[in-house]
mmCIF file with all atom_site columns, C-alpha atoms in Angstrom:
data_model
loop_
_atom_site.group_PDB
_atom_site.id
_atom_site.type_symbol
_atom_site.label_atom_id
_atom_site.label_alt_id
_atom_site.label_comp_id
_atom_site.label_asym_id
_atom_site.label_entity_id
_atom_site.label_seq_id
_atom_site.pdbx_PDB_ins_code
_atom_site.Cartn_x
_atom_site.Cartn_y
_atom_site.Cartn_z
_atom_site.occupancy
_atom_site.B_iso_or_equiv
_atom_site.pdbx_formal_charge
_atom_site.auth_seq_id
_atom_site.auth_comp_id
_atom_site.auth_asym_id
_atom_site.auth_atom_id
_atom_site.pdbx_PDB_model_num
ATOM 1   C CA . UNK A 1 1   ? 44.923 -60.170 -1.460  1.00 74.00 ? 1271 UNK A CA 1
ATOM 2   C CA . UNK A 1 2   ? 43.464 -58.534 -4.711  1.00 74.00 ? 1272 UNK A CA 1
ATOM 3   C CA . UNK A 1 3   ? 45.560 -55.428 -5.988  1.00 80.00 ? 1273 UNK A CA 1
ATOM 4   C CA . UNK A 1 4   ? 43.441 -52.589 -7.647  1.00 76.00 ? 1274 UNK A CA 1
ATOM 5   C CA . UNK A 1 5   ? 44.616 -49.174 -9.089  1.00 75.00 ? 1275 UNK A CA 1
ATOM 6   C CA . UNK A 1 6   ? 44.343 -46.553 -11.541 1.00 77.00 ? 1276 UNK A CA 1
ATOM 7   C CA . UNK A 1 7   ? 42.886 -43.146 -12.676 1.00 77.00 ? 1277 UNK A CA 1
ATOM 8   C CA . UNK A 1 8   ? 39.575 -41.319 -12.470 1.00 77.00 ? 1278 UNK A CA 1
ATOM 9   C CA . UNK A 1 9   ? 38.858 -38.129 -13.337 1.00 74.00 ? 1279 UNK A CA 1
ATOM 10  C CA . UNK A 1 10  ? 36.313 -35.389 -13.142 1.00 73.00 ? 1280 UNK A CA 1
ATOM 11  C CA . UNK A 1 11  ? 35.640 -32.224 -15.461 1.00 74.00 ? 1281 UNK A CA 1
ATOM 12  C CA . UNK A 1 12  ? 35.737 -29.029 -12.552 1.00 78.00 ? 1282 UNK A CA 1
ATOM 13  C CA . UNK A 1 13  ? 35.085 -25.523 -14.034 1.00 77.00 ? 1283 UNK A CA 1
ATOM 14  C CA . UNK A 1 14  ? 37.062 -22.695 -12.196 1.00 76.00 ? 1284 UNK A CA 1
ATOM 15  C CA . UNK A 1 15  ? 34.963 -20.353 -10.929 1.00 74.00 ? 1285 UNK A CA 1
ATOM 16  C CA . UNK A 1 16  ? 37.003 -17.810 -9.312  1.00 70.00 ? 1286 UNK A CA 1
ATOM 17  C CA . UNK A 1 17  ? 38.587 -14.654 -10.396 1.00 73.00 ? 1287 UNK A CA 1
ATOM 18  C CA . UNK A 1 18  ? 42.055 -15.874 -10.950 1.00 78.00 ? 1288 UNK A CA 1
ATOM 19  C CA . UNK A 1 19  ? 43.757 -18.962 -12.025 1.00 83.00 ? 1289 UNK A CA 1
ATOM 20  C CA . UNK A 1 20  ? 44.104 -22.417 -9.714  1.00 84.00 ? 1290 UNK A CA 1
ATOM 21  C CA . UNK A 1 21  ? 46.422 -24.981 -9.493  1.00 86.00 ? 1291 UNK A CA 1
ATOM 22  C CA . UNK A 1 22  ? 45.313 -27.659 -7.246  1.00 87.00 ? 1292 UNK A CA 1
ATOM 23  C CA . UNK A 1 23  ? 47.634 -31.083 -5.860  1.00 88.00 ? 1293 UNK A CA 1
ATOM 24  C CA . UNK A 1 24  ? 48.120 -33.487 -3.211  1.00 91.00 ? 1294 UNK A CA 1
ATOM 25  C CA . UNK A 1 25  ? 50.491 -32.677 -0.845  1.00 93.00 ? 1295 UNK A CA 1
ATOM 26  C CA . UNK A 1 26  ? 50.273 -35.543 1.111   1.00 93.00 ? 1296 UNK A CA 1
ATOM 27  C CA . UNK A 1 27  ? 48.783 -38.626 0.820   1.00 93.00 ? 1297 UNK A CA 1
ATOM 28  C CA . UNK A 1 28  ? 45.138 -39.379 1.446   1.00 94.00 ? 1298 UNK A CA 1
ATOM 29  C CA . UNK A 1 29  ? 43.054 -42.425 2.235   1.00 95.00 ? 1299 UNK A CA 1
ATOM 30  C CA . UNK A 1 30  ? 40.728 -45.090 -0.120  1.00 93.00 ? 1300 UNK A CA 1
ATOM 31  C CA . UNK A 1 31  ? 37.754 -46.529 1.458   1.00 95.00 ? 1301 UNK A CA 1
ATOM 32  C CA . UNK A 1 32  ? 34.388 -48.620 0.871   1.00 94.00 ? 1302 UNK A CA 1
ATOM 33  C CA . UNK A 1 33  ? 31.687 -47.985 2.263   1.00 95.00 ? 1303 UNK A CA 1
ATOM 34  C CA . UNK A 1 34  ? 30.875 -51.784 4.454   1.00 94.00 ? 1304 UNK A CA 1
ATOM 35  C CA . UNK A 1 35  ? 28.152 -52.770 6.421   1.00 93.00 ? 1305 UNK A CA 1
ATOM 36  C CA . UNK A 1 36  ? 28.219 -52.200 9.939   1.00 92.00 ? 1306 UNK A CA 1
ATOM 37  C CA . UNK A 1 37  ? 25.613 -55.047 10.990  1.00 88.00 ? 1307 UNK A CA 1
ATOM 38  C CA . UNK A 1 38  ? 22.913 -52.613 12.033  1.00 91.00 ? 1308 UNK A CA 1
ATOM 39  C CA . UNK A 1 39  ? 21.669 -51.417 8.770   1.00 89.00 ? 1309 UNK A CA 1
ATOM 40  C CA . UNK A 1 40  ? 24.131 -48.789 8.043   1.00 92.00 ? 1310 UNK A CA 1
ATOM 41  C CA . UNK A 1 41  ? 27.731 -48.705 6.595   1.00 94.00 ? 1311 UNK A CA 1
ATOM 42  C CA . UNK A 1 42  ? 31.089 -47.297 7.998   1.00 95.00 ? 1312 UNK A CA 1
ATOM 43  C CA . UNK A 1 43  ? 34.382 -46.799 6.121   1.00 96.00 ? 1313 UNK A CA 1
ATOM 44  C CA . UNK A 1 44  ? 36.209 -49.589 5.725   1.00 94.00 ? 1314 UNK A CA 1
ATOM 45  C CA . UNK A 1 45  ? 40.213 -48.344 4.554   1.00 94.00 ? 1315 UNK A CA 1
ATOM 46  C CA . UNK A 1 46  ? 40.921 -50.401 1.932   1.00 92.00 ? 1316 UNK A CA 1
ATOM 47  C CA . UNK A 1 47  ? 44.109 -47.921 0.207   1.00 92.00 ? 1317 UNK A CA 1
ATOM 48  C CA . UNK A 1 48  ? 45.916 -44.589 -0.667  1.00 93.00 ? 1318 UNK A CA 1
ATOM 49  C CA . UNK A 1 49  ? 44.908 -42.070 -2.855  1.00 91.00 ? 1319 UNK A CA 1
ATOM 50  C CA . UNK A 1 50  ? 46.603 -38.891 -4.569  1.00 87.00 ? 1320 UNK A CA 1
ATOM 51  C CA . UNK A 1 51  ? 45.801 -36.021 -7.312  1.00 89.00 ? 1321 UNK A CA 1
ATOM 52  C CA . UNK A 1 52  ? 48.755 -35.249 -9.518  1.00 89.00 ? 1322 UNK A CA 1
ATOM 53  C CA . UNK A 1 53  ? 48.835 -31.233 -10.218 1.00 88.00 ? 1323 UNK A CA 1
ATOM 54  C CA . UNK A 1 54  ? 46.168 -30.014 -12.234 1.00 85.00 ? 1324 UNK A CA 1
ATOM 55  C CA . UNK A 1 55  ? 45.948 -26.464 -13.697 1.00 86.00 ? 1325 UNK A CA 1
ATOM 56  C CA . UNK A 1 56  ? 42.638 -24.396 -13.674 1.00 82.00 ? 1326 UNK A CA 1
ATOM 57  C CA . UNK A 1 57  ? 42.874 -21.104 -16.130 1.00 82.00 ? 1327 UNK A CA 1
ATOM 58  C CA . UNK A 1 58  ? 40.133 -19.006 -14.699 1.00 76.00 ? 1328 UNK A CA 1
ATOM 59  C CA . UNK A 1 59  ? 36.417 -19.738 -16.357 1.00 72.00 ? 1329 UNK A CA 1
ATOM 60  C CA . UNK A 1 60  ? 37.431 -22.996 -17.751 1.00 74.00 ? 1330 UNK A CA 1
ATOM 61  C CA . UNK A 1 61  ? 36.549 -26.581 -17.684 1.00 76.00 ? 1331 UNK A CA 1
ATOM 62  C CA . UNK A 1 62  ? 39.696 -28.806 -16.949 1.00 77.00 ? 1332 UNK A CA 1
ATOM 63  C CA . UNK A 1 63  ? 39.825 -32.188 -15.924 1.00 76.00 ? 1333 UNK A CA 1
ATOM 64  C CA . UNK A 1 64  ? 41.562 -33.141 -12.529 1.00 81.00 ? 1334 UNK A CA 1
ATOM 65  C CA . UNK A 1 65  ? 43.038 -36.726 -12.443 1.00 81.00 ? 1335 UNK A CA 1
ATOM 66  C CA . UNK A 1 66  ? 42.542 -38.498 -9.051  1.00 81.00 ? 1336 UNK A CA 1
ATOM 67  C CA . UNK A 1 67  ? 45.073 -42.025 -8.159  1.00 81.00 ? 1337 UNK A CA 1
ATOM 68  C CA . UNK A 1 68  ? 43.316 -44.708 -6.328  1.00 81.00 ? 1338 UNK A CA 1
ATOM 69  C CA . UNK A 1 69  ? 45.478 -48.293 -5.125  1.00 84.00 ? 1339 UNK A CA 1
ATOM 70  C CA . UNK A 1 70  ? 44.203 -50.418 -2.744  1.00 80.00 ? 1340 UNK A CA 1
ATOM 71  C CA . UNK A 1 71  ? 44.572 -54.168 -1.956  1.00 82.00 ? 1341 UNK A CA 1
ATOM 72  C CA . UNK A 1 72  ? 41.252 -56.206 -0.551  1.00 81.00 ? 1342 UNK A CA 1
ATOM 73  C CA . UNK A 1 73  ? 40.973 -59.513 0.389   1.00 86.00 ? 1343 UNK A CA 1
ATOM 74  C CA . UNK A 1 74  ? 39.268 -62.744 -0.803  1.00 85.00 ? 1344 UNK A CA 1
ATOM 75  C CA . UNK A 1 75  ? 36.156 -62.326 1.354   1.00 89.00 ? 1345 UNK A CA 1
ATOM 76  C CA . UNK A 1 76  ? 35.696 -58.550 0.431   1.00 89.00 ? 1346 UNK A CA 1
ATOM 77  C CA . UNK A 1 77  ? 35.789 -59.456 -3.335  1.00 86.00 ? 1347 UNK A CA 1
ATOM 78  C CA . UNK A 1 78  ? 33.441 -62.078 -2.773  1.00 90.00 ? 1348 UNK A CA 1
ATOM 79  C CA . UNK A 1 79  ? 31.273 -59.606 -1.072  1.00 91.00 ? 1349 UNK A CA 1
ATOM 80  C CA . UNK A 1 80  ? 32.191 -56.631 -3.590  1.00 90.00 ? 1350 UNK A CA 1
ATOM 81  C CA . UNK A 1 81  ? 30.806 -59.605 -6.495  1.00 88.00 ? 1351 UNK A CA 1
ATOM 82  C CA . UNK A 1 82  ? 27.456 -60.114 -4.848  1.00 91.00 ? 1352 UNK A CA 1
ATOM 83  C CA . UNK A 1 83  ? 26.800 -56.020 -4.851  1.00 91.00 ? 1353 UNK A CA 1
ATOM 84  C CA . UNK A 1 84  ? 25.240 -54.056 -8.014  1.00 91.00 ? 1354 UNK A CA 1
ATOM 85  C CA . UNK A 1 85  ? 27.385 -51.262 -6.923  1.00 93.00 ? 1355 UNK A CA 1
ATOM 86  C CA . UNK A 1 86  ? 30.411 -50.567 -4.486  1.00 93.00 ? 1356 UNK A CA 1
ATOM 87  C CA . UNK A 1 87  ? 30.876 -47.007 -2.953  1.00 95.00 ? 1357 UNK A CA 1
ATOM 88  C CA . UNK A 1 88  ? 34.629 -46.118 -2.910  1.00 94.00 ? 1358 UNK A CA 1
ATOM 89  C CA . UNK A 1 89  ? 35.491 -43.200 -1.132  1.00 94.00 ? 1359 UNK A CA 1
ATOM 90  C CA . UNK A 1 90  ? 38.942 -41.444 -0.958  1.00 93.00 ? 1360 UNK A CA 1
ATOM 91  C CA . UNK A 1 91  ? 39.780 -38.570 1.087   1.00 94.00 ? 1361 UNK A CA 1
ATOM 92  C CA . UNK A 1 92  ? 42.795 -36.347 -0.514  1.00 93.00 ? 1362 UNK A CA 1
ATOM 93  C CA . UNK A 1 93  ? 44.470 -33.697 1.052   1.00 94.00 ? 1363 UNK A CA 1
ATOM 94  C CA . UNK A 1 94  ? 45.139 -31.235 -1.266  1.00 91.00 ? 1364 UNK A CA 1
ATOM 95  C CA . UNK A 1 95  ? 46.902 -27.413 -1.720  1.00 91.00 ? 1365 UNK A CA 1
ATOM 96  C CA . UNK A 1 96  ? 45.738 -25.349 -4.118  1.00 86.00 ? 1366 UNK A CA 1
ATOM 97  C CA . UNK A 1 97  ? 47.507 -22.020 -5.807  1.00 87.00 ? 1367 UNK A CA 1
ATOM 98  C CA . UNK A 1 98  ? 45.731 -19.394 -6.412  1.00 81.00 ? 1368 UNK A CA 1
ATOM 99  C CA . UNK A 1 99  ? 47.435 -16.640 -8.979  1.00 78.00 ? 1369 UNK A CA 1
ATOM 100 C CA . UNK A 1 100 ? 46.838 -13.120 -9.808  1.00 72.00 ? 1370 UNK A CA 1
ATOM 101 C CA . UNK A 1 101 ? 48.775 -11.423 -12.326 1.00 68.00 ? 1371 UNK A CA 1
ATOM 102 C CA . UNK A 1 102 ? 48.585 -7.402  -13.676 1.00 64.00 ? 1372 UNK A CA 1
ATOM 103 C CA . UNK A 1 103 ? 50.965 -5.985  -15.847 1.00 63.00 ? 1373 UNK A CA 1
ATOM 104 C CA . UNK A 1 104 ? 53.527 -8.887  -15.794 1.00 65.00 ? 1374 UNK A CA 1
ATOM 105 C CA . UNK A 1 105 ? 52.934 -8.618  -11.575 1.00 66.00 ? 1375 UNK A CA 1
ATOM 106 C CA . UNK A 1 106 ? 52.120 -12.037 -10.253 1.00 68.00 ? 1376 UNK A CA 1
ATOM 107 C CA . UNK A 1 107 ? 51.042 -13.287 -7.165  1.00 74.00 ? 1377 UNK A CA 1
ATOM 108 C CA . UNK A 1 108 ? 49.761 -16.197 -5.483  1.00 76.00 ? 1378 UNK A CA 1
ATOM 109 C CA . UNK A 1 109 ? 48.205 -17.818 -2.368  1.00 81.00 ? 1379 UNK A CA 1
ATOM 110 C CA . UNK A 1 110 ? 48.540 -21.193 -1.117  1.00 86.00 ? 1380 UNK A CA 1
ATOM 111 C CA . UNK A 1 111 ? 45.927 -22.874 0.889   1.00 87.00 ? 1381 UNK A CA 1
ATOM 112 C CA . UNK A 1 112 ? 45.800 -26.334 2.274   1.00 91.00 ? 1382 UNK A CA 1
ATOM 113 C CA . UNK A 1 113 ? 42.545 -28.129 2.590   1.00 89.00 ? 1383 UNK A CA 1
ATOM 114 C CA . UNK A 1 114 ? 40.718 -31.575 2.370   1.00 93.00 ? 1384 UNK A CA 1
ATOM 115 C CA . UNK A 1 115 ? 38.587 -33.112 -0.271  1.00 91.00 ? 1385 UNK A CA 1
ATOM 116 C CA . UNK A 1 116 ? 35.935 -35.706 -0.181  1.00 93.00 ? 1386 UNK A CA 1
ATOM 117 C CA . UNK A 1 117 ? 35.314 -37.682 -3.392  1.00 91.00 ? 1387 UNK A CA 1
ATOM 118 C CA . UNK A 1 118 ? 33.406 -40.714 -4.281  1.00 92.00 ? 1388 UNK A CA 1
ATOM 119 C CA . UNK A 1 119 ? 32.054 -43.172 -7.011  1.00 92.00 ? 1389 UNK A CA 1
ATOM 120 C CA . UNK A 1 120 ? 29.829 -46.081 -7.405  1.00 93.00 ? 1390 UNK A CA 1
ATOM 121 C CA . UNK A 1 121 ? 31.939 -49.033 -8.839  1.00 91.00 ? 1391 UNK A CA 1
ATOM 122 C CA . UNK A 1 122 ? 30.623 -52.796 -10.291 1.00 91.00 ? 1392 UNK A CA 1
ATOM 123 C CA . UNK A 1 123 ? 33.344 -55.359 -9.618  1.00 83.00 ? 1393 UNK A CA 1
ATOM 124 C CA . UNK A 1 124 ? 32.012 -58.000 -11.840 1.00 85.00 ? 1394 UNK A CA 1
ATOM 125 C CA . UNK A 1 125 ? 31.297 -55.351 -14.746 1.00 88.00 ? 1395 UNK A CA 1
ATOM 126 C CA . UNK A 1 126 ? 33.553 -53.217 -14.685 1.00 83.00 ? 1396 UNK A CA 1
ATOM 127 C CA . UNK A 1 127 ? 31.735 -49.965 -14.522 1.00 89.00 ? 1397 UNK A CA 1
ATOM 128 C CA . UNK A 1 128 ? 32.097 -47.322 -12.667 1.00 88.00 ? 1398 UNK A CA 1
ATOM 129 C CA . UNK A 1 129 ? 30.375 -44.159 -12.014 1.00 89.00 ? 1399 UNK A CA 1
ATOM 130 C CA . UNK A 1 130 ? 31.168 -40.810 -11.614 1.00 87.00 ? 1400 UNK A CA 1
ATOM 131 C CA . UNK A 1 131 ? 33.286 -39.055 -9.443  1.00 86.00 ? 1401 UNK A CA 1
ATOM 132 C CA . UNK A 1 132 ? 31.832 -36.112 -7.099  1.00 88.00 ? 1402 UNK A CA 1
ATOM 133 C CA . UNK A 1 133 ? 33.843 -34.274 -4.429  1.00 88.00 ? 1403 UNK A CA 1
ATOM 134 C CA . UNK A 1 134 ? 32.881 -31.969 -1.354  1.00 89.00 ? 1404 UNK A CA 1
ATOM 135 C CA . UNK A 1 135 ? 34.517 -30.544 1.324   1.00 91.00 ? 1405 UNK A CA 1
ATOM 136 C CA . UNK A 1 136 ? 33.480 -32.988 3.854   1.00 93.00 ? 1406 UNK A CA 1
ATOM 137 C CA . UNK A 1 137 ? 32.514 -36.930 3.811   1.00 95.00 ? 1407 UNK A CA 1
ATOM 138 C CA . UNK A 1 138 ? 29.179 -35.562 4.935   1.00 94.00 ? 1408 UNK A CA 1
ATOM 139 C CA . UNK A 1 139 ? 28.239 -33.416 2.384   1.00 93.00 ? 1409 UNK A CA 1
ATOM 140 C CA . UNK A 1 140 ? 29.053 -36.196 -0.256  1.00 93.00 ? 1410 UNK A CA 1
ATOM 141 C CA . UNK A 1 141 ? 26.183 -37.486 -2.239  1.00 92.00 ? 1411 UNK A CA 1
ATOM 142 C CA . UNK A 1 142 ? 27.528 -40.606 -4.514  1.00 93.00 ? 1412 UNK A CA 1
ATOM 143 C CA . UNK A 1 143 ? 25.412 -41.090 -7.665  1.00 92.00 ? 1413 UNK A CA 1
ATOM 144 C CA . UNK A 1 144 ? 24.344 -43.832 -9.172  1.00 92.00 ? 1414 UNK A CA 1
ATOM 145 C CA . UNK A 1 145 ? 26.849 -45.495 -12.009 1.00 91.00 ? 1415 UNK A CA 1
ATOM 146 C CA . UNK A 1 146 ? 24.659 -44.277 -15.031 1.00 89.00 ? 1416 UNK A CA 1
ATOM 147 C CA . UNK A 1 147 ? 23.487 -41.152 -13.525 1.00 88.00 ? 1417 UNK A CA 1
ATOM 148 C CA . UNK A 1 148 ? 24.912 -38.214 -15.492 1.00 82.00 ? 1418 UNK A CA 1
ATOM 149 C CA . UNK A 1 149 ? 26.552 -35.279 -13.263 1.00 77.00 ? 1419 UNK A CA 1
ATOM 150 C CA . UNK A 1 150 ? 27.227 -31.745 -14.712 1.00 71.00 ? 1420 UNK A CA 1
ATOM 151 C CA . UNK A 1 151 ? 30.758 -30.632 -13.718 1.00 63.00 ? 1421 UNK A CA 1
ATOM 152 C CA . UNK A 1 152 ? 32.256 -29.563 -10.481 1.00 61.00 ? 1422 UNK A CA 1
ATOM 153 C CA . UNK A 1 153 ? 32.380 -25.665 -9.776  1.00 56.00 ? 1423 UNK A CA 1
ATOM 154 C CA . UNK A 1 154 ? 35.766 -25.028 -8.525  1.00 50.00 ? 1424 UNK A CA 1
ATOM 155 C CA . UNK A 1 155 ? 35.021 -22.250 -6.337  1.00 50.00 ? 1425 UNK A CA 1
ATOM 156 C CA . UNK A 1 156 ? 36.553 -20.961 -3.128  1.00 48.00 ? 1426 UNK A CA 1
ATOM 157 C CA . UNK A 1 157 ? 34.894 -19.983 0.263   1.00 46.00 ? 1427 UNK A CA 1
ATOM 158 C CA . UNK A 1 158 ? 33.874 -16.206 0.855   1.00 48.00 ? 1428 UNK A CA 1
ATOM 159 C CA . UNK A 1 159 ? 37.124 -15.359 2.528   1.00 51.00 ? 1429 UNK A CA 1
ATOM 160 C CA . UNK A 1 160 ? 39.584 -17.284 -0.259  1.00 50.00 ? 1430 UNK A CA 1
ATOM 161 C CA . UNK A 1 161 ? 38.054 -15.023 -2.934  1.00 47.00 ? 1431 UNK A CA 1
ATOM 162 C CA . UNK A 1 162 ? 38.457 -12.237 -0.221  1.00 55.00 ? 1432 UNK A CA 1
ATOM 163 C CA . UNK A 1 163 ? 41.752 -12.608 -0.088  1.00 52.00 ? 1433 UNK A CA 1
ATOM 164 C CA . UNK A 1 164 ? 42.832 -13.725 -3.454  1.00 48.00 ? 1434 UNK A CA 1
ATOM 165 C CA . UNK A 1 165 ? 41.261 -10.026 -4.549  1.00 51.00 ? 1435 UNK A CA 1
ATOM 166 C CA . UNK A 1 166 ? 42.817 -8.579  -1.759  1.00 53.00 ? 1436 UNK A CA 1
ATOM 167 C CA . UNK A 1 167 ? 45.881 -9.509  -3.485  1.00 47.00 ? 1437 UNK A CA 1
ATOM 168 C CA . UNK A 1 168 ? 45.110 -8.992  -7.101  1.00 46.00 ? 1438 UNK A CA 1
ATOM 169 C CA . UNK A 1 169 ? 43.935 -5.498  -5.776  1.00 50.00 ? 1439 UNK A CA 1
ATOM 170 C CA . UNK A 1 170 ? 47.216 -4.804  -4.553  1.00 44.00 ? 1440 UNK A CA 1
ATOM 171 C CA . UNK A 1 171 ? 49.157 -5.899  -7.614  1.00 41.00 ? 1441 UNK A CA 1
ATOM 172 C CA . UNK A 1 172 ? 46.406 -3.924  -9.652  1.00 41.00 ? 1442 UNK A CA 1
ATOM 173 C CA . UNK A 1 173 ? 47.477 -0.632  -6.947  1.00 44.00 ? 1443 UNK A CA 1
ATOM 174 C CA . UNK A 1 174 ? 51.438 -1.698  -7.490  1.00 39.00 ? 1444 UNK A CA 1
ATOM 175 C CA . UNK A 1 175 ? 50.676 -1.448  -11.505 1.00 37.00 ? 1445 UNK A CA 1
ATOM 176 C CA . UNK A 1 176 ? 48.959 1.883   -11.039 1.00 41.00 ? 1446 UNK A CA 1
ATOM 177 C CA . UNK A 1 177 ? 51.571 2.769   -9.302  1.00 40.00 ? 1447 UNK A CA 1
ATOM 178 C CA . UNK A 1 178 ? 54.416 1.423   -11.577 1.00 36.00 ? 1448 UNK A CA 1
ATOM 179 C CA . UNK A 1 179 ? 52.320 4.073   -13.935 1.00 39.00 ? 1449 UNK A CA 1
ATOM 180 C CA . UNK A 1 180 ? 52.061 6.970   -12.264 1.00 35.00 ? 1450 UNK A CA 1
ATOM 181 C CA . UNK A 1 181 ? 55.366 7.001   -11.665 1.00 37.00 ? 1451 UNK A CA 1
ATOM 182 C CA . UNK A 1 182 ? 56.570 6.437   -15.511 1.00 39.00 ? 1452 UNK A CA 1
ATOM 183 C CA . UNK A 1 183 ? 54.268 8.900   -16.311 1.00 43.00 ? 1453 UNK A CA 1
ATOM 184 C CA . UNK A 1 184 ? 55.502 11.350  -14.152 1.00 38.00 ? 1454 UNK A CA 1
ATOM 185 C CA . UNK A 1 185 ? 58.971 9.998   -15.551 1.00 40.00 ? 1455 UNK A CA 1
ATOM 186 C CA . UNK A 1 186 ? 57.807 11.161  -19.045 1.00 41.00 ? 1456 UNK A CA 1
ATOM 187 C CA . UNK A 1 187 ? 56.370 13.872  -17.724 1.00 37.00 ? 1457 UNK A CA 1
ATOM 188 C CA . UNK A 1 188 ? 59.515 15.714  -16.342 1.00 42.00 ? 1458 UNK A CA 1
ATOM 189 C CA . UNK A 1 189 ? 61.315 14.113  -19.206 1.00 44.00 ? 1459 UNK A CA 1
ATOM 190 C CA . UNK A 1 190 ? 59.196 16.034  -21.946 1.00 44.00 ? 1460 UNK A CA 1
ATOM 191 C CA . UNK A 1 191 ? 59.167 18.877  -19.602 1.00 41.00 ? 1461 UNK A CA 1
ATOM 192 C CA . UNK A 1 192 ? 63.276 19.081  -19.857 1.00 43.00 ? 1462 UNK A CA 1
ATOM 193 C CA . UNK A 1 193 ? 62.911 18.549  -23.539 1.00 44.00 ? 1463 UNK A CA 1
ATOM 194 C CA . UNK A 1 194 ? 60.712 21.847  -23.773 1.00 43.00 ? 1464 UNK A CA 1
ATOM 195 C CA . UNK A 1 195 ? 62.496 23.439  -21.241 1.00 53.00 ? 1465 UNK A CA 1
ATOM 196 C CA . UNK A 1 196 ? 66.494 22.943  -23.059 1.00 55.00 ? 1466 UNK A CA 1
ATOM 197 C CA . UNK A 1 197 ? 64.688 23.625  -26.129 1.00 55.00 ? 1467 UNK A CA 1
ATOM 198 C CA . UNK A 1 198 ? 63.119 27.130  -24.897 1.00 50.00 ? 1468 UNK A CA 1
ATOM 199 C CA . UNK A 1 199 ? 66.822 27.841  -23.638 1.00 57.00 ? 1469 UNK A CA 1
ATOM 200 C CA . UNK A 1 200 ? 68.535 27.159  -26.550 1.00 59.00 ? 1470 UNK A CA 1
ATOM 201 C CA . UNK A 1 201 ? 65.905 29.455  -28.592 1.00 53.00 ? 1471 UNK A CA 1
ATOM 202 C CA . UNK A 1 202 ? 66.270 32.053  -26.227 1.00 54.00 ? 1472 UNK A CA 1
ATOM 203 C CA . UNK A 1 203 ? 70.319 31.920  -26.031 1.00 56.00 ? 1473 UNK A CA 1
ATOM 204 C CA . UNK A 1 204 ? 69.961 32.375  -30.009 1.00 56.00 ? 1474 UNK A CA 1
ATOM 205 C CA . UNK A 1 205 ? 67.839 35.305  -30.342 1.00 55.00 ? 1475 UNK A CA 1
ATOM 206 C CA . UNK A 1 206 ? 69.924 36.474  -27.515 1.00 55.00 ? 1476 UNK A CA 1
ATOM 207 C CA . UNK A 1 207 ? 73.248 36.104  -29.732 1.00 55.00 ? 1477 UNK A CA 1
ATOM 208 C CA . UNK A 1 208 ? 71.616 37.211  -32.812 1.00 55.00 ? 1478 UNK A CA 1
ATOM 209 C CA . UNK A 1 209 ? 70.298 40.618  -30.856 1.00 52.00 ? 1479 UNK A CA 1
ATOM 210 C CA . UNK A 1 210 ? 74.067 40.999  -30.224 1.00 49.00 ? 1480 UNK A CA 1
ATOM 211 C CA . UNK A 1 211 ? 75.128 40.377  -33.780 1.00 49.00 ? 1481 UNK A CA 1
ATOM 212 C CA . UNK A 1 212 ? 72.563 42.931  -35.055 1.00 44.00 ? 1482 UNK A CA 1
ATOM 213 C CA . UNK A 1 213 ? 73.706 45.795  -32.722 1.00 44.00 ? 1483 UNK A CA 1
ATOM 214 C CA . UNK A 1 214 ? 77.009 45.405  -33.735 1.00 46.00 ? 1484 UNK A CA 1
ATOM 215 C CA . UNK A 1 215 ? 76.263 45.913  -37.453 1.00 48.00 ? 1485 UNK A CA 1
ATOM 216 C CA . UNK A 1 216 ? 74.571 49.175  -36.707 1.00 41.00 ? 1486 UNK A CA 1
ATOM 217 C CA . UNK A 1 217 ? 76.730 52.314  -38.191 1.00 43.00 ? 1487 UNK A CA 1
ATOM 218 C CA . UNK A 1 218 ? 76.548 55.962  -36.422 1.00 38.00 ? 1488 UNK A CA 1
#
């Protein structure tokens, strides 16, 4: 058996309105794509792969690190050698954390889902390709190992960015809340202030009224 492992990783720009934090949290599956004998290919598992946790600040680029290790054997090296390119696949299964923050306020959402990424890979060379990602083995479109790609958009479905500004909307109403009700605080404060001082100029012209009358001689 031939051991291979280590690192690829892929530039994704965050896209949503809040900040992401995206992990593993289990782990996923490494395949090849191998011929099936009728002119097409199935998955072959070959290994395990991971993503360590990768922060996303919201509307920038980051790069997300992806762990492949797999072990093949002697005749699927031999067969690897005689290809121009390999596909590896891996399947992850990730959770990513979605926060909102107002005023100091934070919240978050957690959502589990599974991720689809691939690259084209030369075994005699070397060279490798780069990494894409979907939501679905399907959808994935592997490009070729000197074909440029532009960076993943990190972007949730519809209803994720539903909900993620359902909740920054209610942090934003718990904030406008917070001040409304210090500024009704200062509000009654500086009204007590005006008040006590009113009193005390009124209890003083009352006292010096009474200090005037008694100075008066008949």
């Amino acid at each position: 058996m031939y051991d291979f492992y280590g690192w690829t990783q892929k530039e994704c720009v965050n896209e949503n309105q809040v900040d992401v934090k995206t992990q593993s949290y289990k782990n996923g599956t490494v395949y090849v794509e191998y011929p099936n004998g009728s002119g097409g290919t199935y998955l072959l598992a070959i290994g395990e792969s991971w993503i360590p946790q990768a922060d996303l600040p919201l509307e920038e680029t980051s790069l997300v690190k992806t762990w492949n290790s797999f072990s093949i054997n002697g005749s699927l090296v031999y067969w690897a050698s005689t290809q121009a390119s390999v596909t590896v696949i891996s399947q992850f299964f990730t959770e990513t954390t979605s926060y909102a923050r107002i005023l100091g306020i934070e919240g978050s959402s957690v959502k589990h889902s599974e991720r689809w990424c691939g690259y084209k890979a030369n075994f005699l060379t070397n060279a490798i390709g780069e990494n894409v990602c979907e939501d679905s083995y399907e959808e994935l479109v592997v490009p070729e190992i000197d074909e440029d790609v532009p960076p993943d958009e990190m972007k949730g479905t519809k209803k994720d960015i539903e909900a993620s500004e359902k909740k920054r909307d209610i942090l934003c109403g718990v904030a406008m809340a917070l001040g409304l009700l210090l500024g009704f605080g200062c509000l009654a404060a500086a009204i007590f202030v005006v008040r006590r001082s009113l009193r005390s100029k009124a209890a003083a012209a009352a006292k010096g009224g009474e200090e005037a009358a008694t100075d008066v001689k008949v």
